[in-house]
PDB file of C-alpha atoms and ligand atoms in Angstrom:
ATOM      1  CA  UNK A   5      58.290 -22.341  10.604  1.00  0.00           C
ATOM      2  CA  UNK A   6      56.086 -22.093  13.715  1.00  0.00           C
ATOM      3  CA  UNK A   7      56.172 -25.032  16.098  1.00  0.00           C
ATOM      4  CA  UNK A   8      53.091 -26.578  17.712  1.00  0.00           C
ATOM      5  CA  UNK A   9      52.871 -28.767  20.808  1.00  0.00           C
ATOM      6  CA  UNK A  10      49.658 -30.755  21.238  1.00  0.00           C
ATOM      7  CA  UNK A  11      48.580 -31.825  24.744  1.00  0.00           C
ATOM      8  CA  UNK A  12      46.146 -34.753  24.968  1.00  0.00           C
ATOM      9  CA  UNK A  13      44.944 -37.368  27.451  1.00  0.00           C
ATOM     10  CA  UNK A  14      42.828 -39.527  25.167  1.00  0.00           C
ATOM     11  CA  UNK A  15      42.474 -41.037  21.732  1.00  0.00           C
ATOM     12  CA  UNK A  16      44.129 -38.186  19.834  1.00  0.00           C
ATOM     13  CA  UNK A  17      41.876 -38.039  16.762  1.00  0.00           C
ATOM     14  CA  UNK A  18      42.158 -34.232  16.731  1.00  0.00           C
ATOM     15  CA  UNK A  19      45.924 -34.473  17.141  1.00  0.00           C
ATOM     16  CA  UNK A  20      46.088 -36.799  14.133  1.00  0.00           C
ATOM     17  CA  UNK A  21      44.073 -34.401  11.953  1.00  0.00           C
ATOM     18  CA  UNK A  22      46.262 -31.473  13.030  1.00  0.00           C
ATOM     19  CA  UNK A  23      49.486 -33.386  12.342  1.00  0.00           C
ATOM     20  CA  UNK A  24      48.225 -34.467   8.912  1.00  0.00           C
ATOM     21  CA  UNK A  25      47.024 -30.942   8.101  1.00  0.00           C
ATOM     22  CA  UNK A  26      50.461 -29.432   8.755  1.00  0.00           C
ATOM     23  CA  UNK A  27      52.481 -32.275   7.206  1.00  0.00           C
ATOM     24  CA  UNK A  28      53.094 -30.332   4.001  1.00  0.00           C
ATOM     25  CA  UNK A  29      52.706 -26.854   5.535  1.00  0.00           C
ATOM     26  CA  UNK A  30      55.258 -24.085   5.124  1.00  0.00           C
ATOM     27  CA  UNK A  31      53.742 -22.162   8.071  1.00  0.00           C
ATOM     28  CA  UNK A  32      53.929 -24.637  10.918  1.00  0.00           C
ATOM     29  CA  UNK A  33      54.675 -28.138  12.107  1.00  0.00           C
ATOM     30  CA  UNK A  34      53.612 -30.282  15.049  1.00  0.00           C
ATOM     31  CA  UNK A  35      56.873 -30.662  16.949  1.00  0.00           C
ATOM     32  CA  UNK A  36      55.757 -32.354  20.164  1.00  0.00           C
ATOM     33  CA  UNK A  37      52.951 -34.352  21.736  1.00  0.00           C
ATOM     34  CA  UNK A  38      52.510 -34.113  25.518  1.00  0.00           C
ATOM     35  CA  UNK A  39      50.313 -36.421  27.560  1.00  0.00           C
ATOM     36  CA  UNK A  40      49.546 -37.208  31.194  1.00  0.00           C
ATOM     37  CA  UNK A  41      48.739 -40.848  30.482  1.00  0.00           C
ATOM     38  CA  UNK A  42      51.350 -43.273  29.112  1.00  0.00           C
ATOM     39  CA  UNK A  43      48.518 -45.473  27.772  1.00  0.00           C
ATOM     40  CA  UNK A  44      46.744 -42.689  25.887  1.00  0.00           C
ATOM     41  CA  UNK A  45      45.948 -43.378  22.235  1.00  0.00           C
ATOM     42  CA  UNK A  46      47.448 -40.002  21.298  1.00  0.00           C
ATOM     43  CA  UNK A  47      50.916 -41.432  22.066  1.00  0.00           C
ATOM     44  CA  UNK A  48      50.330 -44.372  19.721  1.00  0.00           C
ATOM     45  CA  UNK A  49      49.378 -41.938  16.983  1.00  0.00           C
ATOM     46  CA  UNK A  50      52.455 -39.776  17.720  1.00  0.00           C
ATOM     47  CA  UNK A  51      54.692 -42.840  17.383  1.00  0.00           C
ATOM     48  CA  UNK A  52      53.100 -43.873  14.064  1.00  0.00           C
ATOM     49  CA  UNK A  53      53.361 -40.300  12.756  1.00  0.00           C
ATOM     50  CA  UNK A  54      56.951 -39.954  14.047  1.00  0.00           C
ATOM     51  CA  UNK A  55      56.232 -36.991  16.349  1.00  0.00           C
ATOM     52  CA  UNK A  56      58.311 -36.791  19.562  1.00  0.00           C
ATOM     53  CA  UNK A  57      56.244 -37.157  22.721  1.00  0.00           C
ATOM     54  CA  UNK A  58      56.606 -36.720  26.465  1.00  0.00           C
ATOM     55  CA  UNK A  59      54.515 -37.947  29.396  1.00  0.00           C
ATOM     56  CA  UNK A  60      54.382 -35.870  32.585  1.00  0.00           C
ATOM     57  CA  UNK A  61      53.332 -37.114  35.995  1.00  0.00           C
ATOM     58  CA  UNK A  62      50.764 -34.991  37.815  1.00  0.00           C
ATOM     59  CA  UNK A  63      53.343 -33.630  40.264  1.00  0.00           C
ATOM     60  CA  UNK A  64      55.811 -32.689  37.493  1.00  0.00           C
ATOM     61  CA  UNK A  65      53.035 -31.088  35.463  1.00  0.00           C
ATOM     62  CA  UNK A  66      51.729 -29.035  38.366  1.00  0.00           C
ATOM     63  CA  UNK A  67      55.235 -27.716  39.105  1.00  0.00           C
ATOM     64  CA  UNK A  68      54.903 -26.119  35.622  1.00  0.00           C
ATOM     65  CA  UNK A  69      58.678 -25.462  35.292  1.00  0.00           C
ATOM     66  CA  UNK A  70      59.492 -28.905  33.803  1.00  0.00           C
ATOM     67  CA  UNK A  71      56.767 -28.328  31.175  1.00  0.00           C
ATOM     68  CA  UNK A  72      57.879 -24.766  30.440  1.00  0.00           C
ATOM     69  CA  UNK A  73      61.493 -25.906  30.106  1.00  0.00           C
ATOM     70  CA  UNK A  74      60.565 -28.641  27.610  1.00  0.00           C
ATOM     71  CA  UNK A  75      58.385 -26.290  25.537  1.00  0.00           C
ATOM     72  CA  UNK A  76      61.096 -23.594  25.468  1.00  0.00           C
ATOM     73  CA  UNK A  77      63.782 -26.177  24.629  1.00  0.00           C
ATOM     74  CA  UNK A  78      61.597 -27.320  21.701  1.00  0.00           C
ATOM     75  CA  UNK A  79      60.981 -23.675  20.622  1.00  0.00           C
ATOM     76  CA  UNK A  80      57.210 -24.169  20.810  1.00  0.00           C
ATOM     77  CA  UNK A  81      55.129 -21.209  19.590  1.00  0.00           C
ATOM     78  CA  UNK A  82      51.616 -22.537  20.230  1.00  0.00           C
ATOM     79  CA  UNK A  83      50.267 -25.060  22.732  1.00  0.00           C
ATOM     80  CA  UNK A  84      47.137 -26.837  21.458  1.00  0.00           C
ATOM     81  CA  UNK A  85      45.016 -28.754  23.971  1.00  0.00           C
ATOM     82  CA  UNK A  86      43.043 -31.575  22.382  1.00  0.00           C
ATOM     83  CA  UNK A  87      41.327 -33.683  25.004  1.00  0.00           C
ATOM     84  CA  UNK A  88      43.750 -32.750  27.768  1.00  0.00           C
ATOM     85  CA  UNK A  89      42.087 -33.249  31.136  1.00  0.00           C
ATOM     86  CA  UNK A  90      44.281 -31.315  33.560  1.00  0.00           C
ATOM     87  CA  UNK A  91      43.994 -27.609  34.404  1.00  0.00           C
ATOM     88  CA  UNK A  92      46.941 -25.611  33.012  1.00  0.00           C
ATOM     89  CA  UNK A  93      49.087 -24.178  35.843  1.00  0.00           C
ATOM     90  CA  UNK A  94      49.130 -20.336  35.988  1.00  0.00           C
ATOM     91  CA  UNK A  95      52.922 -20.238  35.508  1.00  0.00           C
ATOM     92  CA  UNK A  96      52.563 -22.116  32.201  1.00  0.00           C
ATOM     93  CA  UNK A  97      49.828 -19.730  31.049  1.00  0.00           C
ATOM     94  CA  UNK A  98      52.058 -16.768  31.951  1.00  0.00           C
ATOM     95  CA  UNK A  99      54.973 -18.325  30.047  1.00  0.00           C
ATOM     96  CA  UNK A 100      52.813 -18.634  26.897  1.00  0.00           C
ATOM     97  CA  UNK A 101      50.505 -15.581  26.868  1.00  0.00           C
ATOM     98  CA  UNK A 102      47.707 -15.905  24.271  1.00  0.00           C
ATOM     99  CA  UNK A 103      49.498 -19.024  23.000  1.00  0.00           C
ATOM    100  CA  UNK A 104      47.549 -21.860  24.606  1.00  0.00           C
ATOM    101  CA  UNK A 105      44.228 -22.852  23.012  1.00  0.00           C
ATOM    102  CA  UNK A 106      41.636 -25.562  23.634  1.00  0.00           C
ATOM    103  CA  UNK A 107      38.677 -27.122  21.888  1.00  0.00           C
ATOM    104  CA  UNK A 108      35.516 -27.868  23.838  1.00  0.00           C
ATOM    105  CA  UNK A 109      32.716 -30.099  22.477  1.00  0.00           C
ATOM    106  CA  UNK A 110      29.872 -27.669  23.290  1.00  0.00           C
ATOM    107  CA  UNK A 111      28.815 -24.055  22.657  1.00  0.00           C
ATOM    108  CA  UNK A 112      30.529 -22.298  25.591  1.00  0.00           C
ATOM    109  CA  UNK A 113      29.648 -21.082  28.120  1.00  0.00           C
ATOM    110  CA  UNK A 114      27.046 -23.885  28.103  1.00  0.00           C
ATOM    111  CA  UNK A 115      27.978 -27.365  29.295  1.00  0.00           C
ATOM    112  CA  UNK A 116      31.431 -26.460  30.554  1.00  0.00           C
ATOM    113  CA  UNK A 117      33.614 -26.580  33.646  1.00  0.00           C
ATOM    114  CA  UNK A 118      35.276 -29.264  35.740  1.00  0.00           C
ATOM    115  CA  UNK A 119      34.195 -32.768  34.795  1.00  0.00           C
ATOM    116  CA  UNK A 120      32.506 -31.585  31.592  1.00  0.00           C
ATOM    117  CA  UNK A 121      34.484 -33.502  28.982  1.00  0.00           C
ATOM    118  CA  UNK A 122      33.892 -36.170  26.354  1.00  0.00           C
ATOM    119  CA  UNK A 123      30.625 -38.114  26.689  1.00  0.00           C
ATOM    120  CA  UNK A 124      29.658 -36.209  29.850  1.00  0.00           C
ATOM    121  CA  UNK A 125      29.159 -33.119  27.697  1.00  0.00           C
ATOM    122  CA  UNK A 126      27.073 -34.851  25.030  1.00  0.00           C
ATOM    123  CA  UNK A 127      24.964 -36.679  27.630  1.00  0.00           C
ATOM    124  CA  UNK A 128      24.226 -33.367  29.376  1.00  0.00           C
ATOM    125  CA  UNK A 129      23.301 -31.763  26.034  1.00  0.00           C
ATOM    126  CA  UNK A 130      20.908 -34.603  25.186  1.00  0.00           C
ATOM    127  CA  UNK A 131      19.417 -34.669  28.704  1.00  0.00           C
ATOM    128  CA  UNK A 132      18.798 -30.922  28.453  1.00  0.00           C
ATOM    129  CA  UNK A 133      16.838 -31.541  25.238  1.00  0.00           C
ATOM    130  CA  UNK A 134      19.008 -29.168  23.218  1.00  0.00           C
ATOM    131  CA  UNK A 135      18.103 -28.900  19.507  1.00  0.00           C
ATOM    132  CA  UNK A 136      21.638 -27.872  18.674  1.00  0.00           C
ATOM    133  CA  UNK A 137      25.128 -28.006  20.122  1.00  0.00           C
ATOM    134  CA  UNK A 138      28.559 -27.350  18.674  1.00  0.00           C
ATOM    135  CA  UNK A 139      32.278 -26.786  19.159  1.00  0.00           C
ATOM    136  CA  UNK A 140      34.149 -23.935  20.822  1.00  0.00           C
ATOM    137  CA  UNK A 141      37.810 -23.098  20.261  1.00  0.00           C
ATOM    138  CA  UNK A 142      39.117 -20.716  22.922  1.00  0.00           C
ATOM    139  CA  UNK A 143      42.218 -19.342  24.609  1.00  0.00           C
ATOM    140  CA  UNK A 144      43.081 -21.125  27.828  1.00  0.00           C
ATOM    141  CA  UNK A 145      43.058 -19.260  31.114  1.00  0.00           C
ATOM    142  CA  UNK A 146      43.273 -20.441  34.697  1.00  0.00           C
ATOM    143  CA  UNK A 147      39.820 -22.003  34.839  1.00  0.00           C
ATOM    144  CA  UNK A 148      38.283 -24.797  32.773  1.00  0.00           C
ATOM    145  CA  UNK A 149      36.708 -23.560  29.488  1.00  0.00           C
ATOM    146  CA  UNK A 150      36.472 -19.846  30.411  1.00  0.00           C
ATOM    147  CA  UNK A 151      39.087 -18.225  28.158  1.00  0.00           C
ATOM    148  CA  UNK A 152      38.313 -15.837  25.266  1.00  0.00           C
ATOM    149  CA  UNK A 153      36.400 -17.615  22.506  1.00  0.00           C
ATOM    150  CA  UNK A 154      38.137 -17.742  19.119  1.00  0.00           C
ATOM    151  CA  UNK A 155      35.635 -19.720  17.032  1.00  0.00           C
ATOM    152  CA  UNK A 156      32.333 -21.566  17.457  1.00  0.00           C
ATOM    153  CA  UNK A 157      30.240 -23.626  15.078  1.00  0.00           C
ATOM    154  CA  UNK A 158      26.913 -25.314  15.775  1.00  0.00           C
ATOM    155  CA  UNK A 159      25.335 -28.543  14.567  1.00  0.00           C
ATOM    156  CA  UNK A 160      21.677 -29.545  14.715  1.00  0.00           C
ATOM    157  CA  UNK A 161      20.403 -32.252  17.062  1.00  0.00           C
ATOM    158  CA  UNK A 162      17.354 -34.199  15.921  1.00  0.00           C
ATOM    159  CA  UNK A 163      15.048 -35.863  18.495  1.00  0.00           C
ATOM    160  CA  UNK A 164      16.100 -39.310  17.248  1.00  0.00           C
ATOM    161  CA  UNK A 165      19.834 -38.575  17.589  1.00  0.00           C
ATOM    162  CA  UNK A 166      21.745 -41.072  19.702  1.00  0.00           C
ATOM    163  CA  UNK A 167      24.791 -40.238  21.828  1.00  0.00           C
ATOM    164  CA  UNK A 168      26.989 -41.863  19.192  1.00  0.00           C
ATOM    165  CA  UNK A 169      25.517 -39.733  16.391  1.00  0.00           C
ATOM    166  CA  UNK A 170      25.892 -36.510  18.388  1.00  0.00           C
ATOM    167  CA  UNK A 171      29.534 -37.417  19.109  1.00  0.00           C
ATOM    168  CA  UNK A 172      30.105 -38.046  15.395  1.00  0.00           C
ATOM    169  CA  UNK A 173      28.546 -34.720  14.383  1.00  0.00           C
ATOM    170  CA  UNK A 174      30.706 -32.931  16.957  1.00  0.00           C
ATOM    171  CA  UNK A 175      33.905 -34.735  16.034  1.00  0.00           C
ATOM    172  CA  UNK A 176      33.323 -33.975  12.354  1.00  0.00           C
ATOM    173  CA  UNK A 177      33.256 -30.212  13.111  1.00  0.00           C
ATOM    174  CA  UNK A 178      36.285 -30.501  15.398  1.00  0.00           C
ATOM    175  CA  UNK A 179      38.358 -32.221  12.701  1.00  0.00           C
ATOM    176  CA  UNK A 180      37.201 -29.764  10.057  1.00  0.00           C
ATOM    177  CA  UNK A 181      37.863 -26.532  11.951  1.00  0.00           C
ATOM    178  CA  UNK A 182      40.584 -27.008  14.593  1.00  0.00           C
ATOM    179  CA  UNK A 183      43.501 -27.356  12.117  1.00  0.00           C
ATOM    180  CA  UNK A 184      42.496 -24.328  10.051  1.00  0.00           C
ATOM    181  CA  UNK A 185      41.837 -22.129  13.115  1.00  0.00           C
ATOM    182  CA  UNK A 186      45.301 -23.107  14.399  1.00  0.00           C
ATOM    183  CA  UNK A 187      46.763 -22.075  11.022  1.00  0.00           C
ATOM    184  CA  UNK A 188      44.927 -18.715  11.223  1.00  0.00           C
ATOM    185  CA  UNK A 189      46.287 -18.073  14.733  1.00  0.00           C
ATOM    186  CA  UNK A 190      49.841 -18.983  13.709  1.00  0.00           C
ATOM    187  CA  UNK A 191      49.647 -16.781  10.619  1.00  0.00           C
ATOM    188  CA  UNK A 192      48.822 -13.838  12.925  1.00  0.00           C
ATOM    189  CA  UNK A 193      51.468 -14.680  15.559  1.00  0.00           C
ATOM    190  CA  UNK A 194      54.327 -12.171  15.489  1.00  0.00           C
TER     191      UNK A 194
HETATM  192  C1  GRF B 228      37.242 -33.827  21.827  1.00  0.00           C
HETATM  193  O1  GRF B 228      35.867 -34.094  21.939  1.00  0.00           O
HETATM  194  C2  GRF B 228      37.497 -32.407  22.244  1.00  0.00           C
HETATM  195  O2  GRF B 228      36.420 -31.535  21.993  1.00  0.00           O
HETATM  196  C3  GRF B 228      37.673 -32.548  23.724  1.00  0.00           C
HETATM  197  O3  GRF B 228      38.307 -33.799  23.934  1.00  0.00           O
HETATM  198  C4  GRF B 228      38.044 -34.639  22.828  1.00  0.00           C
HETATM  199  C5  GRF B 228      39.357 -35.089  22.266  1.00  0.00           C
HETATM  200  O4  GRF B 228      39.139 -36.125  21.380  1.00  0.00           O
HETATM  201  N1  GRF B 228      38.460 -31.473  24.244  1.00  0.00           N
HETATM  202  P1  GRF B 228      40.433 -36.766  20.649  1.00  0.00           P
HETATM  203  O5  GRF B 228      41.319 -37.345  21.732  1.00  0.00           O
HETATM  204  O6  GRF B 228      41.101 -35.656  19.900  1.00  0.00           O
HETATM  205  O7  GRF B 228      39.860 -37.819  19.747  1.00  0.00           O
END
């Protein structure tokens, strides 16, 4: 059984979908939730869904070793970022080669980089007058949103679309595809 750790700083709606998706799986399970914010909604969801969680301070996280030790102790095979706002330290990336992935709410490389998260992304997409946007699932490297792309899917934006509607369209694709892409990756992991 492969073991997944999900890192999140926010509401955790993707984490919930991933946990539910693997609840009856024979391939993998969500073994740990990691956050940088003790008030994050993702921790509430972890508690309700009985998934162990851990909160790191910024200094602990940036040392990398405390995170690596916890992930190794929990025999984690894949680290899944879902709304995690901090850059992943190089030592953590080296400890989990090709085993840390992220989901970004735009069609990379567009609308990416430091500060481009959540509503900021959708506002930029609308301000740019885009007629479509989408989701990108990618491997994590030492910069924000620049790792090798694994999967992308687009959705149409109509001129009358509000920020809320664009967010909904995006979130719908995230919830539909992130769990199954994770399953595909874990099925191919040695
Ligand atoms: C999602 O929009 C995802 O694309 C981005 O952060 C958000 C996380 O949302 N990386 P949630 O906390 O999973 O609801």
